[in-house]
Amino acid sequence: MARVVVDVMPKPEILDPQGQAVANALPRLGFEGITAVRQGKHFELEVADDVDDATLAKIAETFLANPVIEDWTVRRVEA
Amino acid sequence: MARVVVDVMPKPEILDPQGQAVANALPRLGFEGITAVRQGKHFELEVADDVDDATLAKIAETFLANPVIEDWTVRRVEA
């Protein structure tokens, strides 16, 4: 059994109002020095050992991300 | 300027209907071997070099996560 992490982020050219709201709020709340915030999604999957990287990429691209507006990365982590 | 990643996940005892919906859908769609999916949030911050880890932890705990129902991790990544 392997642990797989998929991170999904809005593409750089896509506006990110949630992230911008956080970035704009922090100085008002007394936290200086945070110049940009982008918000995306983080998935943790428990995967059988015989699931290969191509299958994981297909799952990420098809079901976890919207490839029109989002980039995604897949990485295996130690269980 | 440093790049900081904050991952926010529902605590293990908290139900995660979004993750469960994905986990339930995958076998129907022909993808076997994914036994669990949890969905959380992924933040990428651009941070000035003088912002210390304690400040980042405070930001994560106070503004990015709800510590009643969510766990969070902060890590610095190469720019």
PDB file of N, CA and C in Angstrom, chain A residues 1 7 9 22 26 29 31-48 51 55 58-59 63-64 75, chain B residues 1 7 9 22 26 29 31-48 51 55 58-59 63-64 75:
ATOM      1  N   MET A   1       0.854  -1.198   0.000  1.00  0.00           N
ATOM      2  CA  MET A   1       0.000   0.000   0.000  1.00  0.00           C
ATOM      3  C   MET A   1       0.888   1.246   0.000  1.00  0.00           C
ATOM      4  N   ASP A   7      -1.272  17.449  -5.659  1.00  0.00           N
ATOM      5  CA  ASP A   7      -1.530  18.865  -5.400  1.00  0.00           C
ATOM      6  C   ASP A   7      -2.064  19.498  -6.669  1.00  0.00           C
ATOM      7  N   MET A   9      -3.236  23.149  -8.343  1.00  0.00           N
ATOM      8  CA  MET A   9      -3.156  24.605  -8.160  1.00  0.00           C
ATOM      9  C   MET A   9      -3.735  25.319  -9.380  1.00  0.00           C
ATOM     10  N   VAL A  22      -6.685  36.123   1.222  1.00  0.00           N
ATOM     11  CA  VAL A  22      -5.768  35.854   2.335  1.00  0.00           C
ATOM     12  C   VAL A  22      -4.583  36.822   2.275  1.00  0.00           C
ATOM     13  N   LEU A  26      -3.684  39.590   5.441  1.00  0.00           N
ATOM     14  CA  LEU A  26      -2.583  39.396   6.391  1.00  0.00           C
ATOM     15  C   LEU A  26      -1.962  40.704   6.876  1.00  0.00           C
ATOM     16  N   LEU A  29      -3.953  42.331   9.487  1.00  0.00           N
ATOM     17  CA  LEU A  29      -3.979  41.569  10.731  1.00  0.00           C
ATOM     18  C   LEU A  29      -2.625  41.565  11.419  1.00  0.00           C
ATOM     19  N   PHE A  31       0.492  40.846   9.965  1.00  0.00           N
ATOM     20  CA  PHE A  31       1.537  39.974   9.439  1.00  0.00           C
ATOM     21  C   PHE A  31       2.096  40.577   8.163  1.00  0.00           C
ATOM     22  N   GLU A  32       3.323  41.095   8.263  1.00  0.00           N
ATOM     23  CA  GLU A  32       3.981  41.702   7.109  1.00  0.00           C
ATOM     24  C   GLU A  32       4.897  40.679   6.451  1.00  0.00           C
ATOM     25  N   GLY A  33       5.201  40.892   5.192  1.00  0.00           N
ATOM     26  CA  GLY A  33       6.230  40.084   4.535  1.00  0.00           C
ATOM     27  C   GLY A  33       5.689  38.932   3.705  1.00  0.00           C
ATOM     28  N   ILE A  34       4.369  38.755   3.667  1.00  0.00           N
ATOM     29  CA  ILE A  34       3.783  37.724   2.808  1.00  0.00           C
ATOM     30  C   ILE A  34       3.331  38.436   1.542  1.00  0.00           C
ATOM     31  N   THR A  35       4.041  38.202   0.438  1.00  0.00           N
ATOM     32  CA  THR A  35       3.772  38.996  -0.755  1.00  0.00           C
ATOM     33  C   THR A  35       2.772  38.345  -1.695  1.00  0.00           C
ATOM     34  N   ALA A  36       2.568  37.044  -1.595  1.00  0.00           N
ATOM     35  CA  ALA A  36       1.588  36.396  -2.470  1.00  0.00           C
ATOM     36  C   ALA A  36       1.088  35.119  -1.823  1.00  0.00           C
ATOM     37  N   VAL A  37      -0.177  34.814  -2.051  1.00  0.00           N
ATOM     38  CA  VAL A  37      -0.768  33.562  -1.575  1.00  0.00           C
ATOM     39  C   VAL A  37      -1.584  32.987  -2.731  1.00  0.00           C
ATOM     40  N   ARG A  38      -1.370  31.714  -3.020  1.00  0.00           N
ATOM     41  CA  ARG A  38      -2.203  30.993  -3.985  1.00  0.00           C
ATOM     42  C   ARG A  38      -2.826  29.803  -3.265  1.00  0.00           C
ATOM     43  N   GLN A  39      -4.101  29.562  -3.514  1.00  0.00           N
ATOM     44  CA  GLN A  39      -4.781  28.460  -2.841  1.00  0.00           C
ATOM     45  C   GLN A  39      -5.186  27.404  -3.853  1.00  0.00           C
ATOM     46  N   GLY A  40      -4.892  26.157  -3.517  1.00  0.00           N
ATOM     47  CA  GLY A  40      -5.300  25.040  -4.351  1.00  0.00           C
ATOM     48  C   GLY A  40      -5.808  23.898  -3.504  1.00  0.00           C
ATOM     49  N   LYS A  41      -5.788  22.707  -4.067  1.00  0.00           N
ATOM     50  CA  LYS A  41      -6.299  21.528  -3.389  1.00  0.00           C
ATOM     51  C   LYS A  41      -5.187  20.524  -3.161  1.00  0.00           C
ATOM     52  N   HIS A  42      -5.343  19.757  -2.105  1.00  0.00           N
ATOM     53  CA  HIS A  42      -4.348  18.759  -1.707  1.00  0.00           C
ATOM     54  C   HIS A  42      -5.099  17.454  -1.472  1.00  0.00           C
ATOM     55  N   PHE A  43      -4.728  16.425  -2.231  1.00  0.00           N
ATOM     56  CA  PHE A  43      -5.373  15.113  -2.080  1.00  0.00           C
ATOM     57  C   PHE A  43      -4.354  14.118  -1.549  1.00  0.00           C
ATOM     58  N   GLU A  44      -4.790  13.272  -0.609  1.00  0.00           N
ATOM     59  CA  GLU A  44      -3.960  12.160  -0.149  1.00  0.00           C
ATOM     60  C   GLU A  44      -4.687  10.866  -0.478  1.00  0.00           C
ATOM     61  N   LEU A  45      -4.017   9.996  -1.233  1.00  0.00           N
ATOM     62  CA  LEU A  45      -4.626   8.746  -1.693  1.00  0.00           C
ATOM     63  C   LEU A  45      -3.881   7.560  -1.102  1.00  0.00           C
ATOM     64  N   GLU A  46      -4.638   6.559  -0.678  1.00  0.00           N
ATOM     65  CA  GLU A  46      -4.053   5.258  -0.331  1.00  0.00           C
ATOM     66  C   GLU A  46      -4.204   4.377  -1.558  1.00  0.00           C
ATOM     67  N   VAL A  47      -3.073   3.882  -2.064  1.00  0.00           N
ATOM     68  CA  VAL A  47      -3.056   3.256  -3.380  1.00  0.00           C
ATOM     69  C   VAL A  47      -2.399   1.882  -3.272  1.00  0.00           C
ATOM     70  N   ALA A  48      -2.988   0.882  -3.932  1.00  0.00           N
ATOM     71  CA  ALA A  48      -2.373  -0.452  -3.977  1.00  0.00           C
ATOM     72  C   ALA A  48      -1.039  -0.360  -4.715  1.00  0.00           C
ATOM     73  N   VAL A  51      -0.612  -0.084  -8.677  1.00  0.00           N
ATOM     74  CA  VAL A  51      -1.114   1.039  -9.464  1.00  0.00           C
ATOM     75  C   VAL A  51       0.090   1.843  -9.960  1.00  0.00           C
ATOM     76  N   THR A  55      -1.388   5.532 -14.419  1.00  0.00           N
ATOM     77  CA  THR A  55      -2.761   5.503 -13.911  1.00  0.00           C
ATOM     78  C   THR A  55      -2.998   6.655 -12.949  1.00  0.00           C
ATOM     79  N   LYS A  58      -3.447   9.816 -14.849  1.00  0.00           N
ATOM     80  CA  LYS A  58      -4.769   9.855 -15.478  1.00  0.00           C
ATOM     81  C   LYS A  58      -5.843  10.248 -14.457  1.00  0.00           C
ATOM     82  N   ILE A  59      -5.753   9.670 -13.264  1.00  0.00           N
ATOM     83  CA  ILE A  59      -6.725   9.999 -12.208  1.00  0.00           C
ATOM     84  C   ILE A  59      -6.622  11.475 -11.844  1.00  0.00           C
ATOM     85  N   PHE A  63      -9.930  13.459 -12.812  1.00  0.00           N
ATOM     86  CA  PHE A  63     -10.924  13.537 -11.736  1.00  0.00           C
ATOM     87  C   PHE A  63     -10.570  14.514 -10.628  1.00  0.00           C
ATOM     88  N   LEU A  64      -9.303  14.804 -10.455  1.00  0.00           N
ATOM     89  CA  LEU A  64      -8.914  15.664  -9.333  1.00  0.00           C
ATOM     90  C   LEU A  64      -8.674  17.100  -9.776  1.00  0.00           C
ATOM     91  N   ARG A  75       2.952  12.907  -6.418  1.00  0.00           N
ATOM     92  CA  ARG A  75       4.189  12.370  -5.852  1.00  0.00           C
ATOM     93  C   ARG A  75       3.860  11.272  -4.846  1.00  0.00           C
TER      94      ARG A  75
ATOM     95  N   MET B   1      13.587  36.119  -0.747  1.00  0.00           N
ATOM     96  CA  MET B   1      12.187  35.684  -0.899  1.00  0.00           C
ATOM     97  C   MET B   1      12.128  34.160  -0.848  1.00  0.00           C
ATOM     98  N   ASP B   7      -0.068  22.830   3.890  1.00  0.00           N
ATOM     99  CA  ASP B   7      -1.102  21.851   3.565  1.00  0.00           C
ATOM    100  C   ASP B   7      -2.049  21.727   4.747  1.00  0.00           C
ATOM    101  N   MET B   9      -5.372  19.600   6.121  1.00  0.00           N
ATOM    102  CA  MET B   9      -6.176  18.391   5.901  1.00  0.00           C
ATOM    103  C   MET B   9      -7.201  18.222   7.014  1.00  0.00           C
ATOM    104  N   VAL B  22     -14.858  11.029  -4.258  1.00  0.00           N
ATOM    105  CA  VAL B  22     -13.848  10.644  -5.244  1.00  0.00           C
ATOM    106  C   VAL B  22     -13.510   9.161  -5.098  1.00  0.00           C
ATOM    107  N   LEU B  26     -14.120   6.290  -8.231  1.00  0.00           N
ATOM    108  CA  LEU B  26     -13.029   5.736  -9.042  1.00  0.00           C
ATOM    109  C   LEU B  26     -13.276   4.300  -9.510  1.00  0.00           C
ATOM    110  N   LEU B  29     -15.546   4.128 -12.378  1.00  0.00           N
ATOM    111  CA  LEU B  29     -14.967   4.696 -13.590  1.00  0.00           C
ATOM    112  C   LEU B  29     -13.829   3.843 -14.133  1.00  0.00           C
ATOM    113  N   PHE B  31     -11.099   2.588 -12.304  1.00  0.00           N
ATOM    114  CA  PHE B  31      -9.807   2.665 -11.629  1.00  0.00           C
ATOM    115  C   PHE B  31      -9.872   1.895 -10.322  1.00  0.00           C
ATOM    116  N   GLU B  32      -9.227   0.737 -10.303  1.00  0.00           N
ATOM    117  CA  GLU B  32      -9.208  -0.096  -9.102  1.00  0.00           C
ATOM    118  C   GLU B  32      -7.940   0.192  -8.304  1.00  0.00           C
ATOM    119  N   GLY B  33      -7.971  -0.131  -7.024  1.00  0.00           N
ATOM    120  CA  GLY B  33      -6.750  -0.082  -6.225  1.00  0.00           C
ATOM    121  C   GLY B  33      -6.566   1.194  -5.423  1.00  0.00           C
ATOM    122  N   ILE B  34      -7.499   2.141  -5.538  1.00  0.00           N
ATOM    123  CA  ILE B  34      -7.426   3.350  -4.706  1.00  0.00           C
ATOM    124  C   ILE B  34      -8.358   3.110  -3.520  1.00  0.00           C
ATOM    125  N   THR B  35      -7.796   2.899  -2.346  1.00  0.00           N
ATOM    126  CA  THR B  35      -8.623   2.483  -1.218  1.00  0.00           C
ATOM    127  C   THR B  35      -9.112   3.645  -0.364  1.00  0.00           C
ATOM    128  N   ALA B  36      -8.476   4.795  -0.451  1.00  0.00           N
ATOM    129  CA  ALA B  36      -8.940   5.933   0.332  1.00  0.00           C
ATOM    130  C   ALA B  36      -8.486   7.228  -0.311  1.00  0.00           C
ATOM    131  N   VAL B  37      -9.309   8.233  -0.226  1.00  0.00           N
ATOM    132  CA  VAL B  37      -8.967   9.567  -0.714  1.00  0.00           C
ATOM    133  C   VAL B  37      -9.391  10.573   0.358  1.00  0.00           C
ATOM    134  N   ARG B  38      -8.478  11.454   0.712  1.00  0.00           N
ATOM    135  CA  ARG B  38      -8.817  12.574   1.601  1.00  0.00           C
ATOM    136  C   ARG B  38      -8.498  13.859   0.855  1.00  0.00           C
ATOM    137  N   GLN B  39      -9.387  14.840   0.981  1.00  0.00           N
ATOM    138  CA  GLN B  39      -9.175  16.109   0.278  1.00  0.00           C
ATOM    139  C   GLN B  39      -8.966  17.238   1.270  1.00  0.00           C
ATOM    140  N   GLY B  40      -7.939  18.025   1.017  1.00  0.00           N
ATOM    141  CA  GLY B  40      -7.680  19.192   1.846  1.00  0.00           C
ATOM    142  C   GLY B  40      -7.288  20.372   0.980  1.00  0.00           C
ATOM    143  N   LYS B  41      -6.628  21.326   1.605  1.00  0.00           N
ATOM    144  CA  LYS B  41      -6.245  22.550   0.913  1.00  0.00           C
ATOM    145  C   LYS B  41      -4.727  22.668   0.848  1.00  0.00           C
ATOM    146  N   HIS B  42      -4.266  23.329  -0.186  1.00  0.00           N
ATOM    147  CA  HIS B  42      -2.836  23.502  -0.429  1.00  0.00           C
ATOM    148  C   HIS B  42      -2.605  24.986  -0.702  1.00  0.00           C
ATOM    149  N   PHE B  43      -1.776  25.613   0.121  1.00  0.00           N
ATOM    150  CA  PHE B  43      -1.466  27.029  -0.043  1.00  0.00           C
ATOM    151  C   PHE B  43      -0.002  27.186  -0.422  1.00  0.00           C
ATOM    152  N   GLU B  44       0.277  28.087  -1.355  1.00  0.00           N
ATOM    153  CA  GLU B  44       1.654  28.451  -1.683  1.00  0.00           C
ATOM    154  C   GLU B  44       1.829  29.936  -1.388  1.00  0.00           C
ATOM    155  N   LEU B  45       2.792  30.248  -0.525  1.00  0.00           N
ATOM    156  CA  LEU B  45       3.026  31.616  -0.078  1.00  0.00           C
ATOM    157  C   LEU B  45       4.403  32.083  -0.544  1.00  0.00           C
ATOM    158  N   GLU B  46       4.472  33.331  -0.992  1.00  0.00           N
ATOM    159  CA  GLU B  46       5.760  33.986  -1.234  1.00  0.00           C
ATOM    160  C   GLU B  46       6.034  34.821   0.004  1.00  0.00           C
ATOM    161  N   VAL B  47       7.178  34.556   0.653  1.00  0.00           N
ATOM    162  CA  VAL B  47       7.429  35.087   1.983  1.00  0.00           C
ATOM    163  C   VAL B  47       8.784  35.781   2.002  1.00  0.00           C
ATOM    164  N   ALA B  48       8.846  36.959   2.636  1.00  0.00           N
ATOM    165  CA  ALA B  48      10.133  37.632   2.795  1.00  0.00           C
ATOM    166  C   ALA B  48      11.047  36.790   3.678  1.00  0.00           C
ATOM    167  N   VAL B  51      10.765  36.463   7.662  1.00  0.00           N
ATOM    168  CA  VAL B  51       9.593  35.901   8.338  1.00  0.00           C
ATOM    169  C   VAL B  51       9.990  34.552   8.937  1.00  0.00           C
ATOM    170  N   THR B  55       6.094  32.693  13.050  1.00  0.00           N
ATOM    171  CA  THR B  55       5.092  33.534  12.388  1.00  0.00           C
ATOM    172  C   THR B  55       4.317  32.732  11.357  1.00  0.00           C
ATOM    173  N   LYS B  58       1.828  30.547  13.073  1.00  0.00           N
ATOM    174  CA  LYS B  58       0.694  31.346  13.547  1.00  0.00           C
ATOM    175  C   LYS B  58      -0.273  31.657  12.391  1.00  0.00           C
ATOM    176  N   ILE B  59       0.266  32.022  11.246  1.00  0.00           N
ATOM    177  CA  ILE B  59      -0.573  32.304  10.079  1.00  0.00           C
ATOM    178  C   ILE B  59      -1.347  31.053   9.664  1.00  0.00           C
ATOM    179  N   PHE B  63      -5.266  31.516  10.183  1.00  0.00           N
ATOM    180  CA  PHE B  63      -5.980  32.022   9.003  1.00  0.00           C
ATOM    181  C   PHE B  63      -6.173  30.988   7.908  1.00  0.00           C
ATOM    182  N   LEU B  64      -5.319  29.985   7.857  1.00  0.00           N
ATOM    183  CA  LEU B  64      -5.419  29.024   6.749  1.00  0.00           C
ATOM    184  C   LEU B  64      -6.140  27.754   7.157  1.00  0.00           C
ATOM    185  N   ARG B  75       5.935  23.911   5.302  1.00  0.00           N
ATOM    186  CA  ARG B  75       7.302  23.561   4.898  1.00  0.00           C
ATOM    187  C   ARG B  75       7.823  24.593   3.905  1.00  0.00           C
TER     188      ARG B  75
END
